[in-house]
Amino acid sequence: MKILKIFTFIIACLIMAACGNSGEAGKVASKINAGERLSQADYTVMIDYCGKYANEAQKIQDRINALPVDSEESEKLNEEMSTLADKFAYTTLFFDKITTCTQEEVGPDNVALINKFAPLMWFSAPEWASIGGDENVEGFIEEMPSSDSTGVISSGDGVEVDR
């Protein structure tokens, strides 16, 4: 009987922790749906929430990328990704707000937070976000196969293209 009480207590703690994590996010989502003005603290909640999602999704993506193309395990990992998306139910709503916000709206602390998460594949950042790297580099010329029938670029070796 004592074990049952301990087990019930542990389950209750886990449920409260899960609800606590989405509590602030739920309040911000309600404000967005009601069309209320968002504070910088609300943006912090959204950015942290989406950053946690992006970090978890990146871990799964890295495992997917490490697999051979025809791997059977990739289906399992895609299911994990889907489960993760269900766990973070507000990401679409929050990313819609984050990607259209201005630096003035979010404030300098949140600009730094966005820039921290911007390099992650699964984090949708606004156009003004910095993803690191050399600001003078516009892009790279990728090595192309010699069978390029268009003849636009037939070779190159990662040469930087400056602005």
Short mmCIF file of N, CA and C in Angstrom, two decimals:
data_model
loop_
_atom_site.label_atom_id
_atom_site.label_comp_id
_atom_site.label_asym_id
_atom_site.label_seq_id
_atom_site.Cartn_x
_atom_site.Cartn_y
_atom_site.Cartn_z
N MET A 1 0.82 -1.19 0.00
CA MET A 1 0.00 0.00 0.00
C MET A 1 0.87 1.26 0.00
N LYS A 2 1.98 1.19 0.73
CA LYS A 2 2.89 2.34 0.81
C LYS A 2 3.49 2.64 -0.57
N ILE A 3 3.81 1.58 -1.31
CA ILE A 3 4.38 1.76 -2.65
C ILE A 3 3.36 2.43 -3.57
N LEU A 4 2.10 2.08 -3.45
CA LEU A 4 1.04 2.67 -4.27
C LEU A 4 0.93 4.17 -3.99
N LYS A 5 1.02 4.55 -2.70
CA LYS A 5 0.96 5.98 -2.35
C LYS A 5 2.15 6.74 -2.93
N ILE A 6 3.32 6.15 -2.84
CA ILE A 6 4.52 6.80 -3.39
C ILE A 6 4.40 6.93 -4.90
N PHE A 7 3.95 5.87 -5.54
CA PHE A 7 3.78 5.89 -6.99
C PHE A 7 2.76 6.95 -7.40
N THR A 8 1.66 7.05 -6.68
CA THR A 8 0.62 8.06 -6.95
C THR A 8 1.19 9.46 -6.77
N PHE A 9 1.98 9.66 -5.72
CA PHE A 9 2.60 10.95 -5.48
C PHE A 9 3.53 11.35 -6.62
N ILE A 10 4.33 10.41 -7.09
CA ILE A 10 5.26 10.67 -8.19
C ILE A 10 4.49 11.05 -9.45
N ILE A 11 3.44 10.32 -9.75
CA ILE A 11 2.62 10.62 -10.93
C ILE A 11 2.02 12.03 -10.81
N ALA A 12 1.51 12.36 -9.63
CA ALA A 12 0.92 13.69 -9.41
C ALA A 12 1.97 14.78 -9.61
N CYS A 13 3.18 14.56 -9.14
CA CYS A 13 4.27 15.54 -9.32
C CYS A 13 4.60 15.72 -10.79
N LEU A 14 4.65 14.62 -11.53
CA LEU A 14 4.94 14.70 -12.96
C LEU A 14 3.86 15.46 -13.70
N ILE A 15 2.62 15.21 -13.36
CA ILE A 15 1.50 15.92 -14.01
C ILE A 15 1.57 17.41 -13.69
N MET A 16 1.84 17.76 -12.43
CA MET A 16 1.94 19.17 -12.06
C MET A 16 3.11 19.84 -12.77
N ALA A 17 4.21 19.13 -12.92
CA ALA A 17 5.36 19.70 -13.62
C ALA A 17 5.03 19.93 -15.08
N ALA A 18 4.34 18.99 -15.70
CA ALA A 18 3.97 19.14 -17.10
C ALA A 18 3.01 20.31 -17.29
N CYS A 19 2.06 20.45 -16.39
CA CYS A 19 1.12 21.56 -16.48
C CYS A 19 1.81 22.89 -16.19
N GLY A 20 2.77 22.87 -15.30
CA GLY A 20 3.50 24.10 -14.96
C GLY A 20 4.30 24.62 -16.13
N ASN A 21 4.86 23.73 -16.93
CA ASN A 21 5.65 24.16 -18.07
C ASN A 21 4.79 24.84 -19.12
N SER A 22 3.56 24.37 -19.30
CA SER A 22 2.72 24.96 -20.32
C SER A 22 1.82 26.05 -19.73
N GLY A 23 1.88 26.25 -18.41
CA GLY A 23 1.03 27.25 -17.77
C GLY A 23 1.29 28.65 -18.28
N GLU A 24 2.54 29.09 -18.22
CA GLU A 24 2.88 30.42 -18.72
C GLU A 24 2.66 30.49 -20.23
N ALA A 25 3.04 29.43 -20.93
CA ALA A 25 2.85 29.41 -22.38
C ALA A 25 1.36 29.47 -22.71
N GLY A 26 0.54 28.78 -21.94
CA GLY A 26 -0.90 28.82 -22.15
C GLY A 26 -1.48 30.21 -21.95
N LYS A 27 -0.97 30.91 -20.95
CA LYS A 27 -1.44 32.28 -20.70
C LYS A 27 -1.07 33.20 -21.86
N VAL A 28 0.14 33.06 -22.37
CA VAL A 28 0.58 33.89 -23.50
C VAL A 28 -0.23 33.55 -24.75
N ALA A 29 -0.49 32.26 -24.96
CA ALA A 29 -1.30 31.84 -26.11
C ALA A 29 -2.70 32.45 -26.03
N SER A 30 -3.25 32.49 -24.82
CA SER A 30 -4.58 33.09 -24.63
C SER A 30 -4.55 34.58 -24.96
N LYS A 31 -3.47 35.27 -24.55
CA LYS A 31 -3.34 36.70 -24.87
C LYS A 31 -3.26 36.90 -26.39
N ILE A 32 -2.52 36.05 -27.07
CA ILE A 32 -2.40 36.17 -28.53
C ILE A 32 -3.76 35.95 -29.18
N ASN A 33 -4.45 34.89 -28.77
CA ASN A 33 -5.76 34.58 -29.35
C ASN A 33 -6.80 35.65 -29.07
N ALA A 34 -6.64 36.36 -27.94
CA ALA A 34 -7.56 37.44 -27.58
C ALA A 34 -7.17 38.76 -28.24
N GLY A 35 -6.03 38.77 -28.91
CA GLY A 35 -5.58 39.99 -29.59
C GLY A 35 -4.99 41.02 -28.65
N GLU A 36 -4.59 40.60 -27.45
CA GLU A 36 -4.02 41.53 -26.48
C GLU A 36 -2.58 41.87 -26.84
N ARG A 37 -2.13 43.01 -26.35
CA ARG A 37 -0.75 43.45 -26.57
C ARG A 37 0.19 42.59 -25.74
N LEU A 38 1.30 42.18 -26.34
CA LEU A 38 2.26 41.32 -25.65
C LEU A 38 3.37 42.15 -25.01
N SER A 39 3.77 41.75 -23.83
CA SER A 39 4.87 42.42 -23.14
C SER A 39 6.18 41.73 -23.51
N GLN A 40 7.29 42.33 -23.11
CA GLN A 40 8.59 41.70 -23.35
C GLN A 40 8.69 40.39 -22.57
N ALA A 41 8.07 40.32 -21.40
CA ALA A 41 8.06 39.07 -20.63
C ALA A 41 7.30 37.97 -21.38
N ASP A 42 6.24 38.35 -22.09
CA ASP A 42 5.50 37.38 -22.90
C ASP A 42 6.38 36.85 -24.03
N TYR A 43 7.14 37.74 -24.65
CA TYR A 43 8.05 37.31 -25.70
C TYR A 43 9.13 36.38 -25.14
N THR A 44 9.58 36.65 -23.92
CA THR A 44 10.57 35.77 -23.30
C THR A 44 10.00 34.36 -23.13
N VAL A 45 8.75 34.27 -22.67
CA VAL A 45 8.10 32.97 -22.52
C VAL A 45 8.03 32.26 -23.87
N MET A 46 7.61 32.98 -24.91
CA MET A 46 7.48 32.38 -26.24
C MET A 46 8.83 31.91 -26.79
N ILE A 47 9.84 32.74 -26.66
CA ILE A 47 11.16 32.41 -27.19
C ILE A 47 11.76 31.22 -26.45
N ASP A 48 11.64 31.21 -25.12
CA ASP A 48 12.14 30.07 -24.34
C ASP A 48 11.41 28.78 -24.73
N TYR A 49 10.11 28.87 -24.86
CA TYR A 49 9.28 27.71 -25.22
C TYR A 49 9.72 27.16 -26.59
N CYS A 50 9.82 28.04 -27.56
CA CYS A 50 10.22 27.61 -28.91
C CYS A 50 11.68 27.18 -28.95
N GLY A 51 12.52 27.79 -28.11
CA GLY A 51 13.92 27.38 -28.03
C GLY A 51 14.07 25.97 -27.47
N LYS A 52 13.26 25.65 -26.45
CA LYS A 52 13.29 24.29 -25.90
C LYS A 52 12.85 23.29 -26.96
N TYR A 53 11.80 23.64 -27.69
CA TYR A 53 11.33 22.77 -28.77
C TYR A 53 12.44 22.59 -29.82
N ALA A 54 13.06 23.68 -30.23
CA ALA A 54 14.10 23.61 -31.27
C ALA A 54 15.29 22.78 -30.82
N ASN A 55 15.68 22.90 -29.55
CA ASN A 55 16.79 22.09 -29.03
C ASN A 55 16.46 20.61 -29.05
N GLU A 56 15.25 20.26 -28.61
CA GLU A 56 14.83 18.86 -28.61
C GLU A 56 14.71 18.32 -30.04
N ALA A 57 14.13 19.12 -30.91
CA ALA A 57 13.98 18.70 -32.31
C ALA A 57 15.34 18.55 -32.99
N GLN A 58 16.29 19.41 -32.63
CA GLN A 58 17.63 19.32 -33.22
C GLN A 58 18.31 18.02 -32.84
N LYS A 59 18.10 17.57 -31.59
CA LYS A 59 18.68 16.29 -31.16
C LYS A 59 18.15 15.14 -32.01
N ILE A 60 16.85 15.15 -32.26
CA ILE A 60 16.25 14.11 -33.10
C ILE A 60 16.75 14.25 -34.53
N GLN A 61 16.81 15.48 -35.03
CA GLN A 61 17.27 15.71 -36.40
C GLN A 61 18.71 15.25 -36.59
N ASP A 62 19.55 15.47 -35.62
CA ASP A 62 20.94 15.02 -35.71
C ASP A 62 21.02 13.51 -35.82
N ARG A 63 20.14 12.82 -35.08
CA ARG A 63 20.11 11.35 -35.16
C ARG A 63 19.60 10.91 -36.53
N ILE A 64 18.61 11.62 -37.07
CA ILE A 64 18.10 11.30 -38.41
C ILE A 64 19.20 11.51 -39.45
N ASN A 65 19.92 12.62 -39.34
CA ASN A 65 20.98 12.93 -40.31
C ASN A 65 22.12 11.92 -40.29
N ALA A 66 22.32 11.28 -39.14
CA ALA A 66 23.42 10.31 -39.01
C ALA A 66 23.07 8.95 -39.61
N LEU A 67 21.81 8.75 -39.95
CA LEU A 67 21.37 7.46 -40.48
C LEU A 67 21.60 7.37 -41.99
N PRO A 68 21.77 6.16 -42.50
CA PRO A 68 21.80 5.98 -43.95
C PRO A 68 20.42 6.32 -44.54
N VAL A 69 20.39 6.65 -45.80
CA VAL A 69 19.16 7.09 -46.45
C VAL A 69 18.03 6.06 -46.33
N ASP A 70 18.34 4.80 -46.46
CA ASP A 70 17.32 3.75 -46.47
C ASP A 70 17.13 3.09 -45.10
N SER A 71 17.46 3.77 -44.03
CA SER A 71 17.38 3.20 -42.69
C SER A 71 15.92 3.06 -42.24
N GLU A 72 15.64 1.95 -41.59
CA GLU A 72 14.31 1.72 -41.04
C GLU A 72 14.08 2.53 -39.77
N GLU A 73 15.14 2.91 -39.10
CA GLU A 73 15.03 3.66 -37.86
C GLU A 73 14.53 5.09 -38.10
N SER A 74 14.68 5.60 -39.31
CA SER A 74 14.26 6.97 -39.59
C SER A 74 12.75 7.14 -39.39
N GLU A 75 11.97 6.10 -39.66
CA GLU A 75 10.53 6.19 -39.44
C GLU A 75 10.23 6.37 -37.96
N LYS A 76 10.94 5.64 -37.11
CA LYS A 76 10.78 5.76 -35.66
C LYS A 76 11.14 7.17 -35.20
N LEU A 77 12.21 7.72 -35.75
CA LEU A 77 12.63 9.06 -35.37
C LEU A 77 11.64 10.11 -35.88
N ASN A 78 11.06 9.89 -37.04
CA ASN A 78 10.03 10.81 -37.54
C ASN A 78 8.82 10.79 -36.63
N GLU A 79 8.49 9.63 -36.08
CA GLU A 79 7.40 9.55 -35.11
C GLU A 79 7.75 10.31 -33.83
N GLU A 80 9.02 10.21 -33.41
CA GLU A 80 9.47 10.98 -32.23
C GLU A 80 9.31 12.47 -32.49
N MET A 81 9.63 12.89 -33.71
CA MET A 81 9.51 14.30 -34.07
C MET A 81 8.04 14.73 -34.01
N SER A 82 7.17 13.87 -34.47
CA SER A 82 5.73 14.17 -34.44
C SER A 82 5.23 14.25 -32.99
N THR A 83 5.68 13.34 -32.16
CA THR A 83 5.31 13.35 -30.74
C THR A 83 5.81 14.63 -30.07
N LEU A 84 7.00 15.04 -30.44
CA LEU A 84 7.56 16.27 -29.88
C LEU A 84 6.71 17.47 -30.29
N ALA A 85 6.30 17.51 -31.55
CA ALA A 85 5.45 18.61 -32.02
C ALA A 85 4.13 18.65 -31.25
N ASP A 86 3.59 17.47 -30.93
CA ASP A 86 2.35 17.41 -30.14
C ASP A 86 2.58 17.91 -28.72
N LYS A 87 3.75 17.62 -28.17
CA LYS A 87 4.10 18.04 -26.81
C LYS A 87 4.22 19.57 -26.73
N PHE A 88 4.72 20.18 -27.78
CA PHE A 88 4.88 21.64 -27.83
C PHE A 88 3.79 22.21 -28.74
N ALA A 89 2.58 22.24 -28.22
CA ALA A 89 1.41 22.58 -29.02
C ALA A 89 1.36 24.04 -29.48
N TYR A 90 2.09 24.93 -28.82
CA TYR A 90 2.00 26.35 -29.14
C TYR A 90 3.08 26.84 -30.11
N THR A 91 3.92 25.95 -30.60
CA THR A 91 5.04 26.42 -31.43
C THR A 91 4.59 27.17 -32.66
N THR A 92 3.59 26.70 -33.36
CA THR A 92 3.14 27.39 -34.58
C THR A 92 2.65 28.79 -34.25
N LEU A 93 1.82 28.91 -33.23
CA LEU A 93 1.30 30.21 -32.81
C LEU A 93 2.42 31.15 -32.40
N PHE A 94 3.36 30.63 -31.60
CA PHE A 94 4.46 31.46 -31.11
C PHE A 94 5.43 31.83 -32.23
N PHE A 95 5.75 30.88 -33.11
CA PHE A 95 6.66 31.20 -34.20
C PHE A 95 6.05 32.24 -35.14
N ASP A 96 4.73 32.21 -35.31
CA ASP A 96 4.09 33.25 -36.13
C ASP A 96 4.34 34.63 -35.55
N LYS A 97 4.29 34.74 -34.23
CA LYS A 97 4.55 36.03 -33.58
C LYS A 97 6.03 36.39 -33.59
N ILE A 98 6.87 35.41 -33.29
CA ILE A 98 8.31 35.66 -33.21
C ILE A 98 8.87 36.10 -34.56
N THR A 99 8.47 35.44 -35.62
CA THR A 99 9.04 35.75 -36.94
C THR A 99 8.62 37.11 -37.48
N THR A 100 7.54 37.67 -36.93
CA THR A 100 7.08 38.98 -37.42
C THR A 100 7.33 40.12 -36.44
N CYS A 101 7.98 39.84 -35.31
CA CYS A 101 8.22 40.88 -34.32
C CYS A 101 9.39 41.77 -34.71
N THR A 102 9.43 42.93 -34.09
CA THR A 102 10.57 43.84 -34.29
C THR A 102 11.48 43.75 -33.07
N GLN A 103 12.69 44.24 -33.24
CA GLN A 103 13.63 44.25 -32.12
C GLN A 103 13.12 45.14 -30.99
N GLU A 104 12.43 46.21 -31.34
CA GLU A 104 11.90 47.12 -30.33
C GLU A 104 10.81 46.45 -29.51
N GLU A 105 9.97 45.64 -30.16
CA GLU A 105 8.89 44.94 -29.45
C GLU A 105 9.44 43.98 -28.40
N VAL A 106 10.44 43.20 -28.78
CA VAL A 106 10.93 42.15 -27.89
C VAL A 106 11.93 42.64 -26.86
N GLY A 107 12.63 43.71 -27.14
CA GLY A 107 13.62 44.25 -26.21
C GLY A 107 14.98 43.61 -26.40
N PRO A 108 16.03 44.26 -25.91
CA PRO A 108 17.40 43.80 -26.15
C PRO A 108 17.72 42.42 -25.56
N ASP A 109 17.16 42.09 -24.40
CA ASP A 109 17.42 40.78 -23.81
C ASP A 109 16.85 39.66 -24.68
N ASN A 110 15.66 39.89 -25.22
CA ASN A 110 15.03 38.89 -26.08
C ASN A 110 15.67 38.82 -27.46
N VAL A 111 16.23 39.93 -27.92
CA VAL A 111 16.99 39.90 -29.18
C VAL A 111 18.17 38.94 -29.02
N ALA A 112 18.86 39.05 -27.89
CA ALA A 112 19.98 38.14 -27.62
C ALA A 112 19.51 36.70 -27.52
N LEU A 113 18.35 36.49 -26.92
CA LEU A 113 17.79 35.15 -26.78
C LEU A 113 17.41 34.57 -28.14
N ILE A 114 16.81 35.38 -28.99
CA ILE A 114 16.48 34.94 -30.36
C ILE A 114 17.75 34.59 -31.11
N ASN A 115 18.77 35.44 -30.99
CA ASN A 115 20.03 35.18 -31.68
C ASN A 115 20.70 33.90 -31.19
N LYS A 116 20.46 33.55 -29.93
CA LYS A 116 21.01 32.31 -29.38
C LYS A 116 20.38 31.09 -30.06
N PHE A 117 19.07 31.15 -30.28
CA PHE A 117 18.36 30.01 -30.86
C PHE A 117 18.30 30.04 -32.39
N ALA A 118 18.56 31.19 -33.01
CA ALA A 118 18.41 31.35 -34.46
C ALA A 118 19.20 30.33 -35.30
N PRO A 119 20.39 29.92 -34.89
CA PRO A 119 21.12 28.94 -35.71
C PRO A 119 20.50 27.55 -35.75
N LEU A 120 19.58 27.25 -34.82
CA LEU A 120 18.97 25.92 -34.79
C LEU A 120 18.01 25.74 -35.96
N MET A 121 18.07 24.59 -36.57
CA MET A 121 17.26 24.29 -37.75
C MET A 121 15.76 24.43 -37.47
N TRP A 122 15.32 24.06 -36.30
CA TRP A 122 13.89 24.02 -35.99
C TRP A 122 13.41 25.27 -35.26
N PHE A 123 14.20 26.35 -35.29
CA PHE A 123 13.78 27.61 -34.69
C PHE A 123 13.55 28.61 -35.81
N SER A 124 12.33 29.13 -35.90
CA SER A 124 11.99 30.12 -36.93
C SER A 124 12.25 31.52 -36.36
N ALA A 125 13.28 32.16 -36.86
CA ALA A 125 13.68 33.47 -36.35
C ALA A 125 13.26 34.56 -37.33
N PRO A 126 13.13 35.79 -36.84
CA PRO A 126 12.83 36.91 -37.74
C PRO A 126 14.02 37.19 -38.66
N GLU A 127 13.77 37.94 -39.73
CA GLU A 127 14.82 38.24 -40.70
C GLU A 127 16.00 38.98 -40.08
N TRP A 128 15.74 39.78 -39.07
CA TRP A 128 16.80 40.58 -38.48
C TRP A 128 17.70 39.77 -37.54
N ALA A 129 17.34 38.55 -37.24
CA ALA A 129 18.11 37.74 -36.29
C ALA A 129 19.49 37.41 -36.86
N SER A 130 20.45 37.31 -35.98
CA SER A 130 21.81 36.97 -36.36
C SER A 130 22.05 35.49 -36.08
N ILE A 131 22.52 34.77 -37.09
CA ILE A 131 22.80 33.34 -36.88
C ILE A 131 24.29 33.08 -36.75
N GLY A 132 25.04 34.13 -36.57
CA GLY A 132 26.49 33.98 -36.38
C GLY A 132 27.21 33.94 -37.72
N GLY A 133 28.49 33.80 -37.66
CA GLY A 133 29.30 33.75 -38.87
C GLY A 133 29.82 35.11 -39.27
N ASP A 134 30.43 35.17 -40.43
CA ASP A 134 31.02 36.39 -40.96
C ASP A 134 29.94 37.20 -41.66
N GLU A 135 29.69 38.43 -41.19
CA GLU A 135 28.64 39.26 -41.77
C GLU A 135 28.97 39.72 -43.18
N ASN A 136 30.24 39.70 -43.59
CA ASN A 136 30.62 40.14 -44.93
C ASN A 136 30.46 39.05 -45.98
N VAL A 137 30.20 37.83 -45.54
CA VAL A 137 30.05 36.72 -46.49
C VAL A 137 28.59 36.61 -46.87
N GLU A 138 28.32 36.74 -48.16
CA GLU A 138 26.96 36.63 -48.68
C GLU A 138 26.55 35.18 -48.85
N GLY A 139 27.49 34.31 -49.23
CA GLY A 139 27.16 32.90 -49.45
C GLY A 139 28.39 32.14 -49.87
N PHE A 140 28.20 30.91 -50.33
CA PHE A 140 29.29 30.06 -50.76
C PHE A 140 28.96 29.47 -52.12
N ILE A 141 29.99 29.25 -52.91
CA ILE A 141 29.82 28.52 -54.15
C ILE A 141 30.07 27.06 -53.82
N GLU A 142 29.07 26.24 -54.02
CA GLU A 142 29.17 24.82 -53.74
C GLU A 142 29.79 24.10 -54.92
N GLU A 143 30.49 23.01 -54.65
CA GLU A 143 31.04 22.22 -55.73
C GLU A 143 29.89 21.51 -56.43
N MET A 144 29.85 21.64 -57.73
CA MET A 144 28.76 21.07 -58.52
C MET A 144 29.29 19.88 -59.31
N PRO A 145 28.44 18.94 -59.64
CA PRO A 145 28.88 17.80 -60.43
C PRO A 145 29.25 18.23 -61.85
N SER A 146 30.18 17.52 -62.46
CA SER A 146 30.62 17.88 -63.80
C SER A 146 29.55 17.60 -64.85
N SER A 147 28.54 16.86 -64.48
CA SER A 147 27.47 16.55 -65.43
C SER A 147 26.37 17.60 -65.42
N ASP A 148 26.66 18.78 -64.88
CA ASP A 148 25.70 19.86 -64.84
C ASP A 148 25.33 20.24 -66.27
N SER A 149 24.12 19.93 -66.67
CA SER A 149 23.72 20.16 -68.06
C SER A 149 23.39 21.61 -68.35
N THR A 150 23.14 22.41 -67.33
CA THR A 150 22.79 23.80 -67.57
C THR A 150 24.02 24.65 -67.84
N GLY A 151 25.17 24.22 -67.36
CA GLY A 151 26.40 24.96 -67.60
C GLY A 151 26.51 26.24 -66.80
N VAL A 152 25.64 26.46 -65.84
CA VAL A 152 25.69 27.68 -65.05
C VAL A 152 26.93 27.68 -64.17
N ILE A 153 27.08 26.64 -63.39
CA ILE A 153 28.27 26.49 -62.55
C ILE A 153 28.75 25.06 -62.75
N SER A 154 29.96 24.91 -63.19
CA SER A 154 30.44 23.56 -63.41
C SER A 154 31.45 23.14 -62.37
N SER A 155 32.00 24.10 -61.62
CA SER A 155 32.93 23.72 -60.56
C SER A 155 33.03 24.85 -59.56
N GLY A 156 33.62 24.55 -58.46
CA GLY A 156 33.81 25.52 -57.39
C GLY A 156 34.19 24.74 -56.16
N ASP A 157 34.81 25.40 -55.23
CA ASP A 157 35.27 24.67 -54.05
C ASP A 157 35.03 25.47 -52.80
N GLY A 158 33.78 25.80 -52.50
CA GLY A 158 33.45 26.51 -51.27
C GLY A 158 34.02 27.92 -51.22
N VAL A 159 34.09 28.62 -52.32
CA VAL A 159 34.65 29.96 -52.37
C VAL A 159 33.65 30.94 -51.79
N GLU A 160 34.12 31.84 -50.92
CA GLU A 160 33.24 32.82 -50.33
C GLU A 160 32.87 33.89 -51.35
N VAL A 161 31.64 34.36 -51.26
CA VAL A 161 31.18 35.44 -52.11
C VAL A 161 30.86 36.59 -51.19
N ASP A 162 31.68 37.66 -51.25
CA ASP A 162 31.49 38.81 -50.38
C ASP A 162 30.37 39.70 -50.90
N ARG A 163 29.85 40.50 -49.98
CA ARG A 163 28.79 41.46 -50.35
C ARG A 163 29.34 42.58 -51.15
#
